[in-house]
Amino acid sequence: MKNSYSFQKIEEKWQKRWNNSEIHSPDLTNIKNKYYALTMFSYPSGDKLHIGHWYNYGPADTYARFMKMKGFNVFQPQGFDAFGLPAENYAIHHNVHPAESTEKNINTMKKQLDSIGAMYDWENEIRTCTPEYYKWTQWLFLKLYEMGLAYQKTAPVNWCPSCGTVLANEQVKDGICDRCKEPVTKKELTQWFFKITDYAEELLENLDQLDWPEKTKHMQQNWIGKSVGANIIFKINGFEDKIEVFTTRSDTIFGATYLVLAPEHPLLKKIIQPEFRGAVDSYIETAKAKTEIERMSLDREKTGVFTGVYAINPLNKAEIPIWVADYVVSSYGTGAIMAVPSGDERDFEFAKVFNLPIIEVVSIDGKLHGTDECYINYGISVNSEEYSGKPTVEVQTLVNAKLEELECGGAKIQFKLHDWLISRQRYWGTPIPIIHCTACGIVPIPIDELPVLLPEDIKLSSTYGNELSPLATSESYINAVCPLCGENAKREADTMDTFVCSSWYYLRYPNAKYEDGPFDPEGLKWLPVDCYIGGAEHATMHLLYARFITKALRDGGYLNFDEPFTKLYHQGTITKDGAKMSKSRGNTVSPDEFIENYGSDTFRAYLMFMGPFDEGGDWNDQGITGIDRFLKKVWRFCQLPLADEVPSKKDLQILHQTIHSVSDDLEQMKFNTAISRLMEFINHFSTHEAVGRDFKMNMIKMIAPLTPHIAEELWEINGGEASVFLEAFPEYDKALAEEDTMTIAVQINGKLRGSVEVSKQIEKAALLTEVRKNENVNIHLSGKEIIKEIVVPQRLVNFVVK
RNA sequence: GCCGGGAUGGUGGAAUUGGUAGACACGCUGGUCUUAGGAACCAGUAUCCUUGUGAUGUGAAGGUUCGAGUCCUUUUCCCGGCACCA
């Protein structure tokens, strides 16, 4: 026991003690110095904790513990994002009810989470699949409905045949389902949407105020995709209907030589001329048959068909042909464009293929350069009637004004962001609290009748029917009485996207058992979250949804802040042999064997030592021995006999320099360098046969956030009171940390020729004399003429010689 | 194609933000102790040679500077995001 330690015993002992005390449950009525440290809650998929969990929760806990020791009142809750497809699939696979398997998985996971040694406040645990929680998810839905932010519409939506449900835009990457990695198709369905687009501008603008990774802000920026431009309305020859297009270059309108509609454009079927019908219809059919992936591949040659109809340019009344082509997508803008081949590469390419006219309208210098190439930049307008000769930027404003005057469009801002599709045709989710009545239409369930409970008499099967939600198969559930007229009606059979559950959970944590509403108004004083740590993969999903919901609830009068997460941090990914760990690749590393052999403190410290927290790193089985050795050294150091004599100046210097850099590093979540500094500290004392108590106690405090179990044990052994986590993190003493000599590098022509140790107070002239005494410096200086002497204070002297 | 981020010994990574490159670890080599060691400790470990407090060296090529891993230009490769977005 003297020179080594039993981590199993220590871990067990302290986890038990922490759980039986209130130490991890802060006084939530006291918001003074509050620090709400949140990690993205976990998904109980049924597996054991993997390295990814550890890499998220271990370092996050280190940071939370550090902040606690820095004097903050730290609240670190934990919970389970328990609804959702993988949990449902897991249950089907194991032939049990999801409620049962989920609860079992949560219980195992909770035990495992304890093994990390994190200071979670389990008093305020959240499980999104409990009626006590989803009642309020339903409340959220109804509030959004009241505010006009939840609505139903029929639209072509992403359908994942393999998951048997629709998906939001954010949950499809490159035409592939984010969950199961199978191709997604389009389907015309009536679904529920949340009107996130109402907040596009604010979601974009507020990014500036957030202490978030630039990368993540950038992703949200791109996803929201703001474009400033104009809408232009074209009349159609022979029809009352008009075609509206969006363009960012209204200044090029005189170069529009044709119009293109996306194959899905609603007007297409109506305006098409009989003699062209065959060709257009078959074009539309071919486009439909193509998968998303096929349609997205860019290097395809442009295709399209003429409709036989002409549109009229509102400014010069030119008649231009209307084409249909799949290079115009229906999901952006109006699904129609004015094509300006001289100013857009795609239009140029199309015009070349179909021999359509090209009119030069923008010139770099105002002269004509012909139409052999297209010129996409701004410049001077040409061939543009009264606008010719003017800078295109100016023309844009003038044209927009003219369009407004003619009531043919005008300035317009377009976003890429779409409304959030939240309906899911799956069982294991929050039921949508709506009743469809033949007489009254869509009727929301009154709030005091919540929750709408998930029915249990459902036979889940791994082969779901098309579109038909599992809830629709329950007679007892689906048949209901209309709250308005009392007639027989049908319940909504879809459940909500699990991202709805996770879009507001952080509001409930400060009083997770609150019964009078989704969140306790008193608890809200803990909001916003001070520091949120989780994976970067949520950049355009959870993190965007949560911001939207916060803003919507603020506008509903329920919150008084604009942003849920003041500071955001993403942990990196731990890879194995350079690749993401996955079961299919067979390169997973199980934390278990390492925890068994080295203990949880060693394991979490090693993860932090591997590299910068936000970069992750490649797992190496051998590296952990370095941390193991280090912790054993720490253990031995803390068992050293107490020294009688006054500590040496050098020892004090090392101590205070270490305190200084370790607290700086922890503050910035630079765990890897913090550990390095602590290693240097221990290495310095390795030859000491005795050491002052102060050195031990400070070392224990510094290492406590990183390896909590060992620290508590050492603290106790050395006579520390109660818990090391009730102590303040050491403050460094600048005077003691300072050295009185410094090493000055001496360079000649920028090349290092020696170094000298001098007093810190040395004058410049004295320094130059001192430096010249160096033998090697002299050799290189002899016979040379010194042109310049460069003295960098505290650092170096450089002689420039000839 | 566009927008981010990156490339440093055999390996993971440091580098006070333009000032002694390779801290701290892993691995490897040699040694001490030991019945043994996959324990502990000590020494060494960027490359090259003519072994000198010598030359070269931070993906590649140029440039700015007394001085560049760090700044600028060009370029290659890797990772992430977006993508016919009008």
PDB file of C-alpha atoms (C1' of nucleotides) in Angstrom, chain B residues 6 59 83:
ATOM      1  C1'   G B   6      -4.518  20.569 -40.849  1.00  0.00           C
ATOM      2  C1'   G B  59       4.584  18.363 -46.703  1.00  0.00           C
ATOM      3  C1'   A B  83     -22.742  21.570 -53.301  1.00  0.00           C
TER       4        A B  83
END
